[in-house]
């Protein structure tokens, strides 16, 4: 957006407001970044399509490998049964890379400005937190 275009756009909007008698306008309270109703509809449609497509990302993956809680449970079992192997392979270091795609898919629809769900309240976060707490607990 060039400064000349923005100035022309503002002037045009001001003239339209004056002709329509729009008394609700307060100078300095509008934004050039506001979307038109058509743009808003297109944006919402595109967003809905992306969210719908994201649900299909792991549809061909076995249920045990697309659920964060189940994956972490397998790692916990591995650590409990074969602690030397778990430690020697640096398994805990690969968890962020392994869980990253799953967490990203879950976060696609999350908007912290619109949703009141806090990150800490999300199921994947609680699963990782429980796994971390279990890792710190000494083995019996």
PDB file of C-alpha atoms in Angstrom:
ATOM      1  CA  UNK A   1       0.000   0.000   0.000  1.00  0.00           C
ATOM      2  CA  UNK A   2       1.577   3.199  -1.146  1.00  0.00           C
ATOM      3  CA  UNK A   3       0.969   6.427   0.802  1.00  0.00           C
ATOM      4  CA  UNK A   4      -0.744   7.965  -2.252  1.00  0.00           C
ATOM      5  CA  UNK A   5      -3.166   5.032  -2.543  1.00  0.00           C
ATOM      6  CA  UNK A   6      -3.969   5.128   1.183  1.00  0.00           C
ATOM      7  CA  UNK A   7      -4.664   8.864   1.064  1.00  0.00           C
ATOM      8  CA  UNK A   8      -6.960   8.446  -1.962  1.00  0.00           C
ATOM      9  CA  UNK A   9      -8.698   5.512  -0.282  1.00  0.00           C
ATOM     10  CA  UNK A  10      -9.282   7.516   2.927  1.00  0.00           C
ATOM     11  CA  UNK A  11     -10.621  10.477   0.952  1.00  0.00           C
ATOM     12  CA  UNK A  12     -12.981   8.219  -0.962  1.00  0.00           C
ATOM     13  CA  UNK A  13     -14.239   6.609   2.256  1.00  0.00           C
ATOM     14  CA  UNK A  14     -14.725  10.026   3.878  1.00  0.00           C
ATOM     15  CA  UNK A  15     -16.840  11.192   0.929  1.00  0.00           C
ATOM     16  CA  UNK A  16     -18.938   8.013   1.074  1.00  0.00           C
ATOM     17  CA  UNK A  17     -19.479   8.522   4.825  1.00  0.00           C
ATOM     18  CA  UNK A  18     -20.466  12.158   4.311  1.00  0.00           C
ATOM     19  CA  UNK A  19     -22.968  11.231   1.605  1.00  0.00           C
ATOM     20  CA  UNK A  20     -24.469   8.415   3.655  1.00  0.00           C
ATOM     21  CA  UNK A  21     -24.656  10.500   6.838  1.00  0.00           C
ATOM     22  CA  UNK A  22     -22.693   7.992   8.888  1.00  0.00           C
ATOM     23  CA  UNK A  23     -22.482   9.639  12.294  1.00  0.00           C
ATOM     24  CA  UNK A  24     -20.795   6.688  14.026  1.00  0.00           C
ATOM     25  CA  UNK A  25     -17.385   7.392  12.500  1.00  0.00           C
ATOM     26  CA  UNK A  26     -14.723   8.711  14.875  1.00  0.00           C
ATOM     27  CA  UNK A  27     -11.544  10.042  13.291  1.00  0.00           C
ATOM     28  CA  UNK A  28      -8.550   7.860  14.065  1.00  0.00           C
ATOM     29  CA  UNK A  29     -10.663   4.854  15.084  1.00  0.00           C
ATOM     30  CA  UNK A  30     -10.801   3.160  11.676  1.00  0.00           C
ATOM     31  CA  UNK A  31      -8.141   1.010  10.102  1.00  0.00           C
ATOM     32  CA  UNK A  32      -6.986   0.593   6.534  1.00  0.00           C
ATOM     33  CA  UNK A  33      -6.372  -3.048   7.409  1.00  0.00           C
ATOM     34  CA  UNK A  34     -10.059  -3.842   7.952  1.00  0.00           C
ATOM     35  CA  UNK A  35     -11.452  -6.456   5.590  1.00  0.00           C
ATOM     36  CA  UNK A  36     -14.477  -5.916   3.415  1.00  0.00           C
ATOM     37  CA  UNK A  37     -17.388  -8.339   3.997  1.00  0.00           C
ATOM     38  CA  UNK A  38     -16.407 -10.212   0.819  1.00  0.00           C
ATOM     39  CA  UNK A  39     -12.792 -10.512   1.953  1.00  0.00           C
ATOM     40  CA  UNK A  40     -13.942 -11.593   5.414  1.00  0.00           C
ATOM     41  CA  UNK A  41     -16.122 -14.333   3.897  1.00  0.00           C
ATOM     42  CA  UNK A  42     -13.291 -15.530   1.653  1.00  0.00           C
ATOM     43  CA  UNK A  43     -10.890 -15.522   4.596  1.00  0.00           C
ATOM     44  CA  UNK A  44     -13.297 -17.539   6.769  1.00  0.00           C
ATOM     45  CA  UNK A  45     -13.925 -20.007   3.939  1.00  0.00           C
ATOM     46  CA  UNK A  46     -10.186 -20.452   3.369  1.00  0.00           C
ATOM     47  CA  UNK A  47      -9.586 -20.864   7.110  1.00  0.00           C
ATOM     48  CA  UNK A  48     -12.353 -23.484   7.358  1.00  0.00           C
ATOM     49  CA  UNK A  49     -10.847 -25.384   4.409  1.00  0.00           C
ATOM     50  CA  UNK A  50      -7.429 -25.420   6.058  1.00  0.00           C
ATOM     51  CA  UNK A  51      -8.876 -26.677   9.343  1.00  0.00           C
ATOM     52  CA  UNK A  52     -10.841 -29.369   7.495  1.00  0.00           C
ATOM     53  CA  UNK A  53      -7.731 -30.439   5.560  1.00  0.00           C
ATOM     54  CA  UNK A  54      -5.671 -30.551   8.752  1.00  0.00           C
ATOM     55  CA  UNK A  55      -8.016 -33.203  10.128  1.00  0.00           C
ATOM     56  CA  UNK A  56      -7.026 -35.448   7.217  1.00  0.00           C
ATOM     57  CA  UNK A  57      -3.253 -35.175   7.696  1.00  0.00           C
ATOM     58  CA  UNK A  58      -2.933 -38.271   9.878  1.00  0.00           C
ATOM     59  CA  UNK A  59      -5.925 -40.244   8.588  1.00  0.00           C
ATOM     60  CA  UNK A  60      -3.693 -42.995   7.170  1.00  0.00           C
ATOM     61  CA  UNK A  61      -1.575 -43.282  10.337  1.00  0.00           C
ATOM     62  CA  UNK A  62      -2.226 -45.997  12.925  1.00  0.00           C
ATOM     63  CA  UNK A  63      -4.033 -44.607  15.998  1.00  0.00           C
ATOM     64  CA  UNK A  64      -1.099 -45.451  18.281  1.00  0.00           C
ATOM     65  CA  UNK A  65       1.166 -43.106  16.328  1.00  0.00           C
ATOM     66  CA  UNK A  66      -1.012 -40.030  15.917  1.00  0.00           C
ATOM     67  CA  UNK A  67      -2.019 -39.616  19.561  1.00  0.00           C
ATOM     68  CA  UNK A  68       0.513 -37.738  21.682  1.00  0.00           C
ATOM     69  CA  UNK A  69      -0.546 -39.428  24.913  1.00  0.00           C
ATOM     70  CA  UNK A  70      -0.120 -42.917  23.374  1.00  0.00           C
ATOM     71  CA  UNK A  71       3.290 -42.043  21.938  1.00  0.00           C
ATOM     72  CA  UNK A  72       4.492 -40.715  25.277  1.00  0.00           C
ATOM     73  CA  UNK A  73       3.142 -43.812  27.011  1.00  0.00           C
ATOM     74  CA  UNK A  74       5.240 -46.005  24.670  1.00  0.00           C
ATOM     75  CA  UNK A  75       8.321 -43.926  25.486  1.00  0.00           C
ATOM     76  CA  UNK A  76       7.531 -44.189  29.210  1.00  0.00           C
ATOM     77  CA  UNK A  77       7.199 -47.976  28.930  1.00  0.00           C
ATOM     78  CA  UNK A  78      10.474 -48.165  26.995  1.00  0.00           C
ATOM     79  CA  UNK A  79      12.243 -46.130  29.653  1.00  0.00           C
ATOM     80  CA  UNK A  80      10.789 -48.301  32.425  1.00  0.00           C
ATOM     81  CA  UNK A  81      11.606 -51.662  30.811  1.00  0.00           C
ATOM     82  CA  UNK A  82      14.908 -50.830  29.131  1.00  0.00           C
ATOM     83  CA  UNK A  83      16.411 -47.752  30.823  1.00  0.00           C
ATOM     84  CA  UNK A  84      19.913 -48.348  29.447  1.00  0.00           C
ATOM     85  CA  UNK A  85      18.665 -48.595  25.859  1.00  0.00           C
ATOM     86  CA  UNK A  86      16.464 -45.530  26.350  1.00  0.00           C
ATOM     87  CA  UNK A  87      19.372 -43.536  27.704  1.00  0.00           C
ATOM     88  CA  UNK A  88      21.932 -44.815  25.152  1.00  0.00           C
ATOM     89  CA  UNK A  89      19.728 -43.825  22.207  1.00  0.00           C
ATOM     90  CA  UNK A  90      19.059 -40.315  23.535  1.00  0.00           C
ATOM     91  CA  UNK A  91      15.358 -41.031  23.009  1.00  0.00           C
ATOM     92  CA  UNK A  92      14.239 -38.032  25.034  1.00  0.00           C
ATOM     93  CA  UNK A  93      16.073 -35.710  22.633  1.00  0.00           C
ATOM     94  CA  UNK A  94      14.023 -36.896  19.649  1.00  0.00           C
ATOM     95  CA  UNK A  95      10.646 -36.328  21.326  1.00  0.00           C
ATOM     96  CA  UNK A  96      10.319 -32.651  20.326  1.00  0.00           C
ATOM     97  CA  UNK A  97      10.902 -33.505  16.650  1.00  0.00           C
ATOM     98  CA  UNK A  98       8.590 -36.494  16.884  1.00  0.00           C
ATOM     99  CA  UNK A  99       5.725 -34.590  18.536  1.00  0.00           C
ATOM    100  CA  UNK A 100       6.167 -31.361  16.564  1.00  0.00           C
ATOM    101  CA  UNK A 101       3.895 -32.272  13.602  1.00  0.00           C
ATOM    102  CA  UNK A 102       1.173 -33.586  15.900  1.00  0.00           C
ATOM    103  CA  UNK A 103       1.218 -30.470  18.056  1.00  0.00           C
ATOM    104  CA  UNK A 104       1.251 -28.163  15.023  1.00  0.00           C
ATOM    105  CA  UNK A 105      -1.861 -29.835  13.618  1.00  0.00           C
ATOM    106  CA  UNK A 106      -3.618 -29.352  16.955  1.00  0.00           C
ATOM    107  CA  UNK A 107      -2.608 -25.687  17.043  1.00  0.00           C
ATOM    108  CA  UNK A 108      -3.816 -24.844  13.538  1.00  0.00           C
ATOM    109  CA  UNK A 109      -7.247 -23.784  14.716  1.00  0.00           C
ATOM    110  CA  UNK A 110      -6.055 -22.194  17.972  1.00  0.00           C
ATOM    111  CA  UNK A 111      -6.122 -18.407  18.076  1.00  0.00           C
ATOM    112  CA  UNK A 112      -5.060 -16.975  21.449  1.00  0.00           C
ATOM    113  CA  UNK A 113      -6.812 -13.687  20.644  1.00  0.00           C
ATOM    114  CA  UNK A 114     -10.182 -15.347  20.002  1.00  0.00           C
ATOM    115  CA  UNK A 115     -10.107 -18.561  22.033  1.00  0.00           C
ATOM    116  CA  UNK A 116     -10.121 -18.469  25.788  1.00  0.00           C
ATOM    117  CA  UNK A 117      -8.399 -21.876  25.942  1.00  0.00           C
ATOM    118  CA  UNK A 118      -4.970 -21.439  27.424  1.00  0.00           C
ATOM    119  CA  UNK A 119      -2.038 -23.393  26.057  1.00  0.00           C
ATOM    120  CA  UNK A 120      -1.585 -25.095  29.418  1.00  0.00           C
ATOM    121  CA  UNK A 121      -5.173 -26.419  29.272  1.00  0.00           C
ATOM    122  CA  UNK A 122      -4.770 -28.206  25.946  1.00  0.00           C
ATOM    123  CA  UNK A 123      -4.714 -32.031  26.071  1.00  0.00           C
ATOM    124  CA  UNK A 124      -1.359 -32.326  24.289  1.00  0.00           C
ATOM    125  CA  UNK A 125       0.249 -29.896  26.734  1.00  0.00           C
ATOM    126  CA  UNK A 126      -1.063 -31.819  29.744  1.00  0.00           C
ATOM    127  CA  UNK A 127       0.179 -35.096  28.217  1.00  0.00           C
ATOM    128  CA  UNK A 128       3.692 -33.684  27.749  1.00  0.00           C
ATOM    129  CA  UNK A 129       3.602 -32.196  31.239  1.00  0.00           C
ATOM    130  CA  UNK A 130       2.542 -35.524  32.786  1.00  0.00           C
ATOM    131  CA  UNK A 131       5.289 -37.310  30.847  1.00  0.00           C
ATOM    132  CA  UNK A 132       7.858 -34.784  32.092  1.00  0.00           C
ATOM    133  CA  UNK A 133       6.661 -35.201  35.688  1.00  0.00           C
ATOM    134  CA  UNK A 134       6.824 -38.999  35.323  1.00  0.00           C
ATOM    135  CA  UNK A 135      10.394 -38.745  33.959  1.00  0.00           C
ATOM    136  CA  UNK A 136      11.445 -36.867  37.094  1.00  0.00           C
ATOM    137  CA  UNK A 137       9.899 -39.477  39.393  1.00  0.00           C
ATOM    138  CA  UNK A 138      12.447 -42.040  40.555  1.00  0.00           C
ATOM    139  CA  UNK A 139      11.858 -45.648  39.452  1.00  0.00           C
ATOM    140  CA  UNK A 140      10.699 -48.069  42.198  1.00  0.00           C
TER     141      UNK A 140
END
